[in-house]
């Protein structure tokens, strides 16, 4: 049997980033950059007003003794998008709107709230410092700055940033295709009647969801009965998919045929059985460049092992530099007593007490209890050496979002 970290290393050693493609910006959400993004221009590209008011020379705002106002002559009106050639001379001001380019010689903006208009004059009731109420050239992004590195996932903020740099096409990694097969004589699809002894195929759908959430394309191949011919027929339908995930049939029961059928099919095994709970029977192998995972059939085990092994592989294939589970720490809210020898991944629920992050183990850790995954948002990681962890101690967690 193999430890979790060694097993994950084997998986990641076989997962290779996908080929690259160029996408229009609006289609790039959820993809990963396959190029460094450097700025060809400063953002913002000009000094601009960040308030509606009056562009002034700050040195003009000298209040005589006892005076509440400085009076300036308003010589022009400057809405956003318009640029003026006018040089601001002493004693003059230009009406300016948020987003407009500052006129030459002006170095600050007085907020309209601090002024009073009198015909062609404006009375200014407050001093401003140089640059006050203005945005500076390049204050967001400098020219030549490396703004987004290769390997960076594109979220909403990254889309906006790319747009503000003037980029409307980006080079990203292609999405890997994930084929999913559920196995088991007792498994039926939701929507069809169940007879005694049958259960519904939840794994097909939870894993389809996990695959799409990870950013993969999903090819759902349905259910294979615990029969060699059916298994092989389904497995062969996964040809061309970069990743194949099967659930069930990977343990030591009389009808657990998946591992042997995969081997007969030419899948080179890397490991079978890992020192983890839940998920011990997990299988991983490779056929040519296809990664093949045999996950245990129990619904919670299937999801947990997907998070532990399949998700990191997909992340790497998608081009992310950050692969592997996202770890954190939290204070345990209940005593745990465990059988040592395996790394435990307990489903848990985060609670917040002020700034302290706490975690409560879900009350039922049986691997068939899918509700534990519905309710939980983290896995509590307990190393194989520990028999007990007490309430109040700090534990490692893996985020499940
Ligand atoms: P197995 O790994 O095939 O021994 O299955 C372990 C347990 O998980 C059994 O109780 C199965 O009925 C159940 N199971 C297997 N596959 C699925 C599935 N696709 N959906 C829901 N439960 C499953
Ligand atoms: Mg089975």
JSON list of N, CA, C and O and ligand atoms in Angstrom, two decimals, residues 186 226 249 256, ligand 2:
[
{"chain": "A", "resi": 186, "resn": "UNK", "atom": "N", "xyz": [-26.03, -3.52, -9.45]},
{"chain": "A", "resi": 186, "resn": "UNK", "atom": "CA", "xyz": [-27.18, -3.00, -8.69]},
{"chain": "A", "resi": 186, "resn": "UNK", "atom": "C", "xyz": [-27.49, -1.54, -9.02]},
{"chain": "A", "resi": 186, "resn": "UNK", "atom": "O", "xyz": [-28.43, -0.97, -8.50]},
{"chain": "A", "resi": 226, "resn": "UNK", "atom": "N", "xyz": [-21.32, -5.55, -13.77]},
{"chain": "A", "resi": 226, "resn": "UNK", "atom": "CA", "xyz": [-20.10, -6.23, -13.35]},
{"chain": "A", "resi": 226, "resn": "UNK", "atom": "C", "xyz": [-19.85, -7.45, -14.25]},
{"chain": "A", "resi": 226, "resn": "UNK", "atom": "O", "xyz": [-19.91, -8.61, -13.81]},
{"chain": "A", "resi": 249, "resn": "UNK", "atom": "N", "xyz": [-16.37, -1.51, -8.09]},
{"chain": "A", "resi": 249, "resn": "UNK", "atom": "CA", "xyz": [-15.73, -2.69, -8.66]},
{"chain": "A", "resi": 249, "resn": "UNK", "atom": "C", "xyz": [-14.23, -2.73, -8.55]},
{"chain": "A", "resi": 249, "resn": "UNK", "atom": "O", "xyz": [-13.55, -3.47, -9.28]},
{"chain": "A", "resi": 256, "resn": "UNK", "atom": "N", "xyz": [-15.58, -7.65, -8.25]},
{"chain": "A", "resi": 256, "resn": "UNK", "atom": "CA", "xyz": [-14.80, -6.43, -8.45]},
{"chain": "A", "resi": 256, "resn": "UNK", "atom": "C", "xyz": [-13.78, -6.66, -9.57]},
{"chain": "A", "resi": 256, "resn": "UNK", "atom": "O", "xyz": [-12.66, -7.10, -9.35]},
{"chain": "B", "resi": 2, "resn": "LIG", "atom": "MG1", "xyz": [-19.70, -2.88, -7.15]}
]
